[in-house]
Short mmCIF file of C-alpha atoms and ligand atoms in Angstrom, two decimals:
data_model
loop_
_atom_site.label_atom_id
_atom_site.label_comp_id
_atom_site.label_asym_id
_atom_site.label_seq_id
_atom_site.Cartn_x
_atom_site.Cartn_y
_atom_site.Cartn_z
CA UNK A 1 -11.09 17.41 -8.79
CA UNK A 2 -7.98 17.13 -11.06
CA UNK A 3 -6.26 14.65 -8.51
CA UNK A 4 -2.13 13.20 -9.55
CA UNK A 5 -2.21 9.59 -8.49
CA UNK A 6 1.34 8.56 -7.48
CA UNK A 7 2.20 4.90 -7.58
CA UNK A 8 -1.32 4.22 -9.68
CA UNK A 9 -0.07 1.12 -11.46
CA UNK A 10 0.57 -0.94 -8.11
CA UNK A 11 -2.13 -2.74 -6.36
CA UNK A 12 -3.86 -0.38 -4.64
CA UNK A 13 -3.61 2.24 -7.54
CA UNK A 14 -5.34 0.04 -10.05
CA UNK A 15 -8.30 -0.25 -7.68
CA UNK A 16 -8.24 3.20 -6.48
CA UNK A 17 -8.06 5.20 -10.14
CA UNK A 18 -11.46 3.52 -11.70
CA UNK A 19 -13.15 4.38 -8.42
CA UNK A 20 -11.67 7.85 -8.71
CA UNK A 21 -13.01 7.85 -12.45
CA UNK A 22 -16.44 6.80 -11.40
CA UNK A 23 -16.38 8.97 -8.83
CA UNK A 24 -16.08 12.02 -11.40
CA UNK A 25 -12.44 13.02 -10.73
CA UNK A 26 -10.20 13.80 -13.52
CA UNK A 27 -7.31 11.54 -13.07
CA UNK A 28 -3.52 11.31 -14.45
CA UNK A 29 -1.29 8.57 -12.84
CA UNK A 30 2.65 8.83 -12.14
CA UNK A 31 4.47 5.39 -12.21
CA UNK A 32 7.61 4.13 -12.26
CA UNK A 33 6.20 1.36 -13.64
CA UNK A 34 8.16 -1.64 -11.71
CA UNK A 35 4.78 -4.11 -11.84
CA UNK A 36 4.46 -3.23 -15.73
CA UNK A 37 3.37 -6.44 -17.26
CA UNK A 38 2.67 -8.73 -13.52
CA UNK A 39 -0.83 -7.98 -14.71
CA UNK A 40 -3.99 -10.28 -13.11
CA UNK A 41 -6.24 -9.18 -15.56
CA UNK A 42 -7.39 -6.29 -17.86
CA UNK A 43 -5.66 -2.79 -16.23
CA UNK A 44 -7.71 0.33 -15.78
CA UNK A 45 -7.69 2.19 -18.83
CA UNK A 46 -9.69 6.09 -19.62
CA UNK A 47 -7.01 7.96 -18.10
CA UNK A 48 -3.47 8.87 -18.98
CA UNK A 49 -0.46 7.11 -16.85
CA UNK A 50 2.86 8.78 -17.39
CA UNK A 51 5.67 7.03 -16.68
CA UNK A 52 8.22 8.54 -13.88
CA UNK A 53 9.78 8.59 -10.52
CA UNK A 54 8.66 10.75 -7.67
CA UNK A 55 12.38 11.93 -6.84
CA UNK A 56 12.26 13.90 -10.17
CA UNK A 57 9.44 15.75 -10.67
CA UNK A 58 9.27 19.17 -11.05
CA UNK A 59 6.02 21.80 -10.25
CA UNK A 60 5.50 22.14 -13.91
CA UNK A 61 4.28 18.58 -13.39
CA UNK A 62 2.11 19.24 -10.68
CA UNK A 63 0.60 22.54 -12.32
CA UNK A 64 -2.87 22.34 -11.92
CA UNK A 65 -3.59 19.57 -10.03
CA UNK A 66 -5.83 19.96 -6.84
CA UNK A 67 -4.93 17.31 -5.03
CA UNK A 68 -1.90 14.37 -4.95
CA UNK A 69 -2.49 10.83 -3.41
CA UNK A 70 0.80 8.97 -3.23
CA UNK A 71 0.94 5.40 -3.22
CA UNK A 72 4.23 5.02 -4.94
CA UNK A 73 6.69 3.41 -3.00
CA UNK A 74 8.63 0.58 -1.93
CA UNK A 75 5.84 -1.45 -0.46
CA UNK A 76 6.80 -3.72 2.09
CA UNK A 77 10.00 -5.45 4.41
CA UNK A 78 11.28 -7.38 2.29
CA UNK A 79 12.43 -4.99 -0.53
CA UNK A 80 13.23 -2.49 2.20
CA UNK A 81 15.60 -4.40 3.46
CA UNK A 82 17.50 -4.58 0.16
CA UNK A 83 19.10 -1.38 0.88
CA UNK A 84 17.87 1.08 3.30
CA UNK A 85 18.88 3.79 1.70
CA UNK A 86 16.81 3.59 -1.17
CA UNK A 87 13.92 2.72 0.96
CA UNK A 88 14.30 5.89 3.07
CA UNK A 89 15.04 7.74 -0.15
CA UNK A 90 11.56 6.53 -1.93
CA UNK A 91 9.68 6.48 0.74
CA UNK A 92 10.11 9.03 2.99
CA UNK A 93 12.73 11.87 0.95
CA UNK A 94 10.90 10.84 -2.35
CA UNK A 95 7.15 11.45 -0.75
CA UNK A 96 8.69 14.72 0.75
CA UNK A 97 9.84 15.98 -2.60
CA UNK A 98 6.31 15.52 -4.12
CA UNK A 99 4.75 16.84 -1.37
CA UNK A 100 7.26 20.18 -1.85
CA UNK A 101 6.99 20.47 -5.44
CA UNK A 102 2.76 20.03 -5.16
CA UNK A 103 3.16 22.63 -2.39
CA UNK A 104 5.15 25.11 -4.87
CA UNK A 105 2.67 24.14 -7.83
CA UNK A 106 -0.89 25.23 -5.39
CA UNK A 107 -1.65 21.80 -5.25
CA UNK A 108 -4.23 21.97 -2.21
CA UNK A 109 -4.09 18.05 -1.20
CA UNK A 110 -1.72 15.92 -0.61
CA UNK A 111 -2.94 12.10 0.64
CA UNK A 112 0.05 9.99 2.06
CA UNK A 113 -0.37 6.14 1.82
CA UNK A 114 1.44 5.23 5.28
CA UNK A 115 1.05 2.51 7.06
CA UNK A 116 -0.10 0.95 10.66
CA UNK A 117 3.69 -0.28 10.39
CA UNK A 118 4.99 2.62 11.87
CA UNK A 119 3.21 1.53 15.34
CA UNK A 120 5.81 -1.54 15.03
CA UNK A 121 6.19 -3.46 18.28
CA UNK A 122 3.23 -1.81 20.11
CA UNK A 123 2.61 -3.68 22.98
CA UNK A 124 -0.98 -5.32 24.29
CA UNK A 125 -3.01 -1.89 23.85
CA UNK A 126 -4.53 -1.11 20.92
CA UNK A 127 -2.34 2.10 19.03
CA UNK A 128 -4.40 5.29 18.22
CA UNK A 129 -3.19 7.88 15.96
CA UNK A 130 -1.42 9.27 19.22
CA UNK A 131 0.52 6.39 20.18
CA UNK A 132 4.25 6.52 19.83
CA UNK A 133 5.96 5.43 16.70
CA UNK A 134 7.97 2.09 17.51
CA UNK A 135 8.86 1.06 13.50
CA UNK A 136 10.95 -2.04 13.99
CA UNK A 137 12.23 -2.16 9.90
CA UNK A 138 13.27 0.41 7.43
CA UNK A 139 9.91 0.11 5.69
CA UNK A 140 8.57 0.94 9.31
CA UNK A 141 10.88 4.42 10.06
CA UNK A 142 10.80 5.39 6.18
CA UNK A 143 6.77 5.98 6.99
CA UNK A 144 7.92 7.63 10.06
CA UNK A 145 10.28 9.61 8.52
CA UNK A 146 7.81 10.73 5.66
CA UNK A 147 4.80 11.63 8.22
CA UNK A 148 7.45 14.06 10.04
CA UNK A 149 9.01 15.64 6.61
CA UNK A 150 5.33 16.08 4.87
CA UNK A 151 3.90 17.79 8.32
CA UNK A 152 7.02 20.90 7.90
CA UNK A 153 5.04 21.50 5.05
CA UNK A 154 2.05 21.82 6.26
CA UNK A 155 0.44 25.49 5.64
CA UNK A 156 -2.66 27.72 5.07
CA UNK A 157 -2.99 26.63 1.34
CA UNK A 158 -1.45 23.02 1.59
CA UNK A 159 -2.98 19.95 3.59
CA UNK A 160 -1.29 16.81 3.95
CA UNK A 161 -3.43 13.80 5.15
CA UNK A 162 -1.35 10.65 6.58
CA UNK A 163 -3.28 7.85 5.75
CA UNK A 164 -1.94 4.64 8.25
CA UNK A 165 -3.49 1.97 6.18
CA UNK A 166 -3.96 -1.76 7.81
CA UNK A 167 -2.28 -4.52 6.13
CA UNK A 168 -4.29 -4.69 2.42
CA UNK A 169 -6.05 -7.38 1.05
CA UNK A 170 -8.35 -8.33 -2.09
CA UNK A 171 -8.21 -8.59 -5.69
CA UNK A 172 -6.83 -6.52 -8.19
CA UNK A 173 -5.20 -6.25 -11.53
CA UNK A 174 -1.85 -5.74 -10.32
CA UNK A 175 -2.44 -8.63 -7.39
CA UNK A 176 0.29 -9.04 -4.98
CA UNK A 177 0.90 -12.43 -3.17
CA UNK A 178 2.99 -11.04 -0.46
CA UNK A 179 0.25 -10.11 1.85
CA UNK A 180 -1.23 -12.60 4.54
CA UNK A 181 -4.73 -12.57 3.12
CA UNK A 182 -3.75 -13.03 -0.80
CA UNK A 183 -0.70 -15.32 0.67
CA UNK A 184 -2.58 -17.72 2.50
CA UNK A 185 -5.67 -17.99 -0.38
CA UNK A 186 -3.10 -18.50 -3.07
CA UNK A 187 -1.22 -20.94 -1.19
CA UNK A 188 -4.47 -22.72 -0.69
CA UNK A 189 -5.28 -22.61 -4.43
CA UNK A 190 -2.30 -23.36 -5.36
CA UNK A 191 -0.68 -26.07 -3.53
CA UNK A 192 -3.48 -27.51 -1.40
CA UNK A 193 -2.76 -26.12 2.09
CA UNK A 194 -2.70 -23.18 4.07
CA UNK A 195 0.75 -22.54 5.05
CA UNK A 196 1.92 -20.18 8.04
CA UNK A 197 4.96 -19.16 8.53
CA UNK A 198 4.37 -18.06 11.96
CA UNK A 199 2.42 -19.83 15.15
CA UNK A 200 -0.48 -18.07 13.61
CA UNK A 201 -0.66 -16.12 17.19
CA UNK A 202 0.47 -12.27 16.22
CA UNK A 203 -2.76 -9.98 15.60
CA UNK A 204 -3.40 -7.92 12.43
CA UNK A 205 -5.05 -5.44 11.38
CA UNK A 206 -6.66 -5.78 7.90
CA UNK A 207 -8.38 -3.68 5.23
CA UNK A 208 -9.60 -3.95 1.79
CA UNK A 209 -8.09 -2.16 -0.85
CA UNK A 210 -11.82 -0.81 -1.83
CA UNK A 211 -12.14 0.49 1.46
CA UNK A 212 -8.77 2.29 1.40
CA UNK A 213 -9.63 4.02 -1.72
CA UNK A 214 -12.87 5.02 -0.06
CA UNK A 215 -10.61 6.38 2.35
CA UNK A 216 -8.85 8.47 -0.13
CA UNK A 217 -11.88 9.46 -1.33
CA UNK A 218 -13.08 10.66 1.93
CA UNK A 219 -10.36 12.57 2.44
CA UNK A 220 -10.72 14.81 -0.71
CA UNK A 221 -14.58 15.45 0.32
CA UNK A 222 -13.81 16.69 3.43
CA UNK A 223 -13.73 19.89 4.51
CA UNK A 224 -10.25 20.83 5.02
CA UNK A 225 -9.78 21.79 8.63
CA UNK A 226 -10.88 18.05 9.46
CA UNK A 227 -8.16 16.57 7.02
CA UNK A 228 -5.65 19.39 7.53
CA UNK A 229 -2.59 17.97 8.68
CA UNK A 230 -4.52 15.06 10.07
CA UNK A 231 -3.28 11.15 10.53
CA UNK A 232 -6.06 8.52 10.23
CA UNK A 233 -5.76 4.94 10.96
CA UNK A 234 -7.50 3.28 8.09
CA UNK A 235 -9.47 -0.18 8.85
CA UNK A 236 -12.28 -1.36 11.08
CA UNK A 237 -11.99 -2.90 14.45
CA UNK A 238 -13.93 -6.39 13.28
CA UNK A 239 -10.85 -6.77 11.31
CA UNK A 240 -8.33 -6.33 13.89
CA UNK A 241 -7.44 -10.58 13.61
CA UNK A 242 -5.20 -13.36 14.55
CA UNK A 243 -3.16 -14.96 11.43
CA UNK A 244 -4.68 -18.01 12.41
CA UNK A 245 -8.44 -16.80 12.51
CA UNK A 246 -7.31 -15.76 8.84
CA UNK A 247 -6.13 -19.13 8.08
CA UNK A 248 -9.10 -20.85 9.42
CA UNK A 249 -11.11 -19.06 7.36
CA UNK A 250 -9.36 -19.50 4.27
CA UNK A 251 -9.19 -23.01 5.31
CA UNK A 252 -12.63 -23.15 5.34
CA UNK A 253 -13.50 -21.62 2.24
CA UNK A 254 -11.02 -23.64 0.29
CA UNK A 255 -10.97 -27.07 1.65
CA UNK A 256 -7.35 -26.95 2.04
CA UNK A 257 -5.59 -27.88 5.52
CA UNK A 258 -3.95 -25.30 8.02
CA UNK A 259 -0.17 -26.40 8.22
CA UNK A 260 3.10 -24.65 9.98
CA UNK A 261 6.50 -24.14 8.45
CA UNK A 262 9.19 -26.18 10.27
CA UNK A 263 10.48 -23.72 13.06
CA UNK A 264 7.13 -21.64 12.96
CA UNK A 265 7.85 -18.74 15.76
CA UNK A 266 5.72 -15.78 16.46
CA UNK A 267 6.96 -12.55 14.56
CA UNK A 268 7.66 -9.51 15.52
CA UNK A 269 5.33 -7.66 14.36
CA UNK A 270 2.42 -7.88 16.48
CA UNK A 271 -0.32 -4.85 16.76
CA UNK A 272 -3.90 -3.87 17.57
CA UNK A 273 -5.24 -0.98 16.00
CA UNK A 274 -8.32 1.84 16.96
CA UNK A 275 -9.84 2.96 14.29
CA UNK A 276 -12.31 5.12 16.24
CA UNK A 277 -11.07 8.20 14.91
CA UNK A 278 -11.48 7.92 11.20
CA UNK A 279 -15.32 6.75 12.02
CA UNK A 280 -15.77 9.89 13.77
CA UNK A 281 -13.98 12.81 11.93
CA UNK A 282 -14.80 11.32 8.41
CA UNK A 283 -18.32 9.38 8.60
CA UNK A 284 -18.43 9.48 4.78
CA UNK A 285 -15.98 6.33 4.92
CA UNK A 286 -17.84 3.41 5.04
CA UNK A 287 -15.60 0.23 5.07
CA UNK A 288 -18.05 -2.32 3.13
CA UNK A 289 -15.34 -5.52 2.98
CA UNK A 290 -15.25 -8.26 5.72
CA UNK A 291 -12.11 -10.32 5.65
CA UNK A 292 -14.56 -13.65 4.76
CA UNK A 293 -15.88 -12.01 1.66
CA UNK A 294 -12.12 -10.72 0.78
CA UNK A 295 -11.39 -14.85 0.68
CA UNK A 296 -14.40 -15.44 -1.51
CA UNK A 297 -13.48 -12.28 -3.91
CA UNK A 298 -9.53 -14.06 -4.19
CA UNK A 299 -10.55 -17.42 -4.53
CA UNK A 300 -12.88 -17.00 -6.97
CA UNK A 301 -10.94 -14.33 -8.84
CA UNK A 302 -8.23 -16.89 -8.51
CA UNK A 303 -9.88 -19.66 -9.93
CA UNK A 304 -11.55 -17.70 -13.07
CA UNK A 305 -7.56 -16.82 -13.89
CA UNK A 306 -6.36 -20.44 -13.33
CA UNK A 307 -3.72 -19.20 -10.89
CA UNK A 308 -0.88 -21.37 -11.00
CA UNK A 309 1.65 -21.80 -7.86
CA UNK A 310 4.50 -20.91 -10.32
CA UNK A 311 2.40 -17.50 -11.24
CA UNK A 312 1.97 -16.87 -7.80
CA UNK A 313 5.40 -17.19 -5.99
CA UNK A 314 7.39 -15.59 -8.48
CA UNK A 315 4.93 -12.76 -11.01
CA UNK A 316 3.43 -11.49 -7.90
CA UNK A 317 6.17 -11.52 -5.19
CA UNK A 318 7.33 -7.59 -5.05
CA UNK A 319 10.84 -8.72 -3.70
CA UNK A 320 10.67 -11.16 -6.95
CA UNK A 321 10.07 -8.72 -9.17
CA UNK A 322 12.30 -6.00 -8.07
CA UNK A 323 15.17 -8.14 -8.12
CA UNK A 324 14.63 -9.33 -11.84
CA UNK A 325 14.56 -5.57 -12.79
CA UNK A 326 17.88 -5.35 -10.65
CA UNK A 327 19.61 -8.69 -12.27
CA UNK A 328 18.61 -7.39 -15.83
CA UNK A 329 19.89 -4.08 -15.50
CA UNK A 330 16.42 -2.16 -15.46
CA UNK A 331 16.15 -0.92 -11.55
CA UNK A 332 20.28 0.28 -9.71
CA UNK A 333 20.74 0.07 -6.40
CA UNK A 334 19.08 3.17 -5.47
CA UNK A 335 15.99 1.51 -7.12
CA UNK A 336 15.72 4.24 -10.27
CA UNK A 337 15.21 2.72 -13.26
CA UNK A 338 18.25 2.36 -15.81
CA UNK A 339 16.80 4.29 -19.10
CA UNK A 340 16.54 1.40 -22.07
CA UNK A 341 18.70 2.58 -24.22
CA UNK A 342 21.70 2.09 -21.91
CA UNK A 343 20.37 -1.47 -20.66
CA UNK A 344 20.61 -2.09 -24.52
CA UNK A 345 24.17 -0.85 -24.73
CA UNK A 346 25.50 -2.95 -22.43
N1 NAD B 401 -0.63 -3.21 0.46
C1 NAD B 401 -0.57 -3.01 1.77
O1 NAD B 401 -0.80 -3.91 2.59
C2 NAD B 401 -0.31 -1.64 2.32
C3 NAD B 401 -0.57 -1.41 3.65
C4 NAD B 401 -0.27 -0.18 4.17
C5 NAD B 401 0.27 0.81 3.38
N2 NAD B 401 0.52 0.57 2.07
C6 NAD B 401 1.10 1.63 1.26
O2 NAD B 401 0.25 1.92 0.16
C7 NAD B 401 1.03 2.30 -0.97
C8 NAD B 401 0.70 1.43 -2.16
O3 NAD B 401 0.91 0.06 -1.83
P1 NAD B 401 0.71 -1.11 -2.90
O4 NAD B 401 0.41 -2.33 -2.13
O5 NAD B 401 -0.20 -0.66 -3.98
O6 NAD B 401 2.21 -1.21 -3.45
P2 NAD B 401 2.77 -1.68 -4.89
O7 NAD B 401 4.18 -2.09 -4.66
O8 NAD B 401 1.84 -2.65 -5.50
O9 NAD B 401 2.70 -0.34 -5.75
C9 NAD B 401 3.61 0.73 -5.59
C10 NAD B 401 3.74 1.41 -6.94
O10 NAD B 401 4.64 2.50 -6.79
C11 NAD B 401 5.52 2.52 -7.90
N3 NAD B 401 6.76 3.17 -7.47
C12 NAD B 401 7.67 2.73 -6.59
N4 NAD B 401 8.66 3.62 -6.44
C13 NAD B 401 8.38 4.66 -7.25
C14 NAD B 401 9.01 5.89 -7.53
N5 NAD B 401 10.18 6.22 -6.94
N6 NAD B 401 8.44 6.74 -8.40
C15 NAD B 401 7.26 6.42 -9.01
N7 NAD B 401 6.60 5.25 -8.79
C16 NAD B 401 7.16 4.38 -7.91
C17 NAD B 401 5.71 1.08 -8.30
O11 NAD B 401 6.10 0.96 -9.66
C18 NAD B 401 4.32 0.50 -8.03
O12 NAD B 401 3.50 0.55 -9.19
C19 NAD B 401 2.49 2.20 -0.52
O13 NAD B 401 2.91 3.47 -0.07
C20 NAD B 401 2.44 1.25 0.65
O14 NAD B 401 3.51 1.49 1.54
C21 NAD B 401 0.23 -0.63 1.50
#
C-alpha cells in the first residue's frame, strides 16, 4: 500500500516506517519536524520525509495515498498543558483536518494514534473499548475530541481506525525519556537509582512501540468491515503493571536502588485496561515484547550510546524540547513552526 505516515520522525514513527518498509509498503512521512536533530542513533532512511504540519495540508497532498496513520501530535501532559488550545488544535482539530482532506483525496484508511488516556480516572474495573471516556488533562479530551470528529467522517469509502495505545516503551532513534519505562532505566543508568515520583502504587498499562506498529500494521491487513470505524485498545493484559513492579524490575536489571521523591503521592492517573478485543477481531497482531526484555533492549541500547544524565533530562524531554523551539523563536504559541527566514530577521 502507498500509506502517508503522519508524525514519522517522533518515536514511534521511526520504529514504525522501517517496519512498514520491510513490510513492502511504499512509504512517505509528514513531519513537523520538532525532534529534528534529538537523534539516539542512525534515523530510518529509504523513504522520503517531507517536512509539514497536519493543519495545512491540502488533498493534493494526500492524492494517491491508500491509507494515513497519524502519529503526529503533541504527545503527552506536560506539553498539553502549555496551552490547551494548541493541544486541542493539533490533536484533535489537526487529526480531523487530515482525516477530511484524506477523505476528499480517496484515501481508504485512516489509523488514529489515540491513547488509553482518554479512559482517565477509570475506577477499579478494567476499561474496554466501551467504557466511558473520563480524560482528566487536555492531552486526555484532545484524544476524545479527535475519536468523536474522525467517526462524522466515517463512510462507505473511508475507514477510520482509533488506535488507544498503552503507555509506550523501548528503544528508538528518536528515544523519549518522558515515559515510565525509558524514565526509570535512564534514571538508573544515569544517576544510579531508580527514582519514582509517585508511591509506585497506580497501575499501567504498557506496550512496546514494535508491537504498536504491528498494530498499525494489522489494521491495514484487515478486511475493512472489522477495522471500519473500529476503536482497539492496543497492549496485552501481562502488561497491565504497577509503577513499582516496573521499578523493581529495572532495579533488578541495573543494580541501581528503588528510591521515592520527597512528597511521593499516588497520581491521578490510575487505569486497567482489556485488551480482549484487539486479540479477537485482529489475531494477526501478535504483541512479541515483555516489559523485562523492553529494560534489557534500553539498557543495553543505553549503554552502547554512553547515555549521559545531561543527554537524558534535557535532548529527550518533549516538554524540553518544545520549549527551546518556543524560547528561540522556531515553534509560537499555537505550536506552528515560525518559517527560518523570519526567525533570522529578528
Ligand atoms: N508514546 C506513548 O506512550 C504513546 C502512548 C499512547 C499514544 N501515543 C500517541 O502516539 C502518537 C505518537 O507518539 P510519539 O511518542 O511517537 O510522540 P513524539 O512526540 O515522539 O512524535 C510526534 C511527532 O509528531 C510531530 N508533530 C507534532 N505536531 C505536528 C503537526 N502539527 N504537524 C506535523 N507533525 C507534527 C512531531 O514533530 C513529532 O515528530 C501520538 O499521537 C501520541 O499521542 C503515544
Amino acid at each position: 500500500m502507498r500509506v502517508l505516515v503522519a508524525g514519522d520522525r517522533g518515536y514511534i514513527g521511526t520504529v514504525l516506517v522501517p517496519m512498514l518498509l520491510s513490510a513492502g509498503h511504499d512509504v512517505t512521512g509528514l513531519d513537523a519536524g520538532w525532534y529534528d536533530g534529538c537523534d539516539f542513533g542512525p534515523q530510518p532512511t529509504g523513504y522520503e520525509s517531507r517536512t509539514g504540519d497536519i493543519r495545512d495540508q491540502q488533498p493534493a497532498d494526500l492524492a494517491g495515498f491508500d491509507a494515513v496513520i497519524n502519529l503526529a501530535a503533541i504527545s503527552n501532559d506536560p506539553v498539553g498543558h502549555l496551552n490547551a488550545d494548541a493541544t486541542y488544535s493539533v490533536n484533535a482539530h489537526g487529526a480531523a483536518h487530515l482525516a477530511r482532506v484524506a477523505r476528499e483525496a480517496g484515501v481508504a484508511r485512516y489509523v488514529f494514534s489515540s491513547s488509553c488516556s482518554l479512559y482517565g480516572a477509570a475506577g477499579d474495573e478494567a476499561v474496554t473499548e466501551d467504557s466511558d471516556f473520563n480524560p482528566v488533562t487536555p492531552y486526555g479530551e484532545s484524544k476524545v475530541l479527535a475519536e468523536q470528529l474522525i467517526s462524522k467522517l466515517s463512510d462507505s469509502r473511508f475507514s477510520p481506525t482509533y488506535l488507544r495505545n498503552a503507555t509506550a516503551y523501548g528503544s528508538s532513534p528518536r528515544l523519549r525519556a518522558d515515559i515510565v519505562v525509558n524514565n526509570l532505566t535512564g534514571v538508573a543508568l544515569t544517576r544510579g537509582e531508580v527514582r519514582l515520583q509517585s508511591d509506585g502504587s497506580p497501575w499501567r498499562p504498557l506496550v512496546h512501540i514494535e508491537d504498536i506498529s504491528r498494530a498499525c500494521l494489522a489494521v491495514l491487513a484487515a478486511d475493512r468491515d472489522v477495522i471500519h470505524d473500529q476503536a482497539f485498545n492496543v497492549g496485552r493484559d501481562e502488561d497491565v503493571v504497577q509503577i513499582r513492579d516496573i521499578a523493581e524490575a529495572v532495579s533488578a536489571r541495573t543494580g541501581a536502588p528503588v528510591t521515592y521523591e520527597a512528597g511521593a503521592s499516588a497520581d491521578k492517573r490510575d487505569y486497567r485496561v482489556d485488551f480482549s478485543k484487539i486479540g479477537r477481531l485482529l489475531p494477526e497482531f501478535r504483541p512479541t515484547w515483555t516489559v523485562a526484555a523492553g529494560i534489557e533492549e534500553l539498557a543495553g541500547d543505553m549503554r552502547r550510546h554512553g547515555l549521559t544524565a545531561e543527554q537524558f533530562e534535557h535532548t529527550y524531554v518533549r516538554l524540553e524540547q518544545v520549549n527551546r523551539l518556543k524560547a528561540t523563536g522556531r515553534l509560537d504559541e499555537m505550536l506552528r513552526r515560525v518559517p527560518d527566514v523570519a526567525v533570522a530577521a529578528r
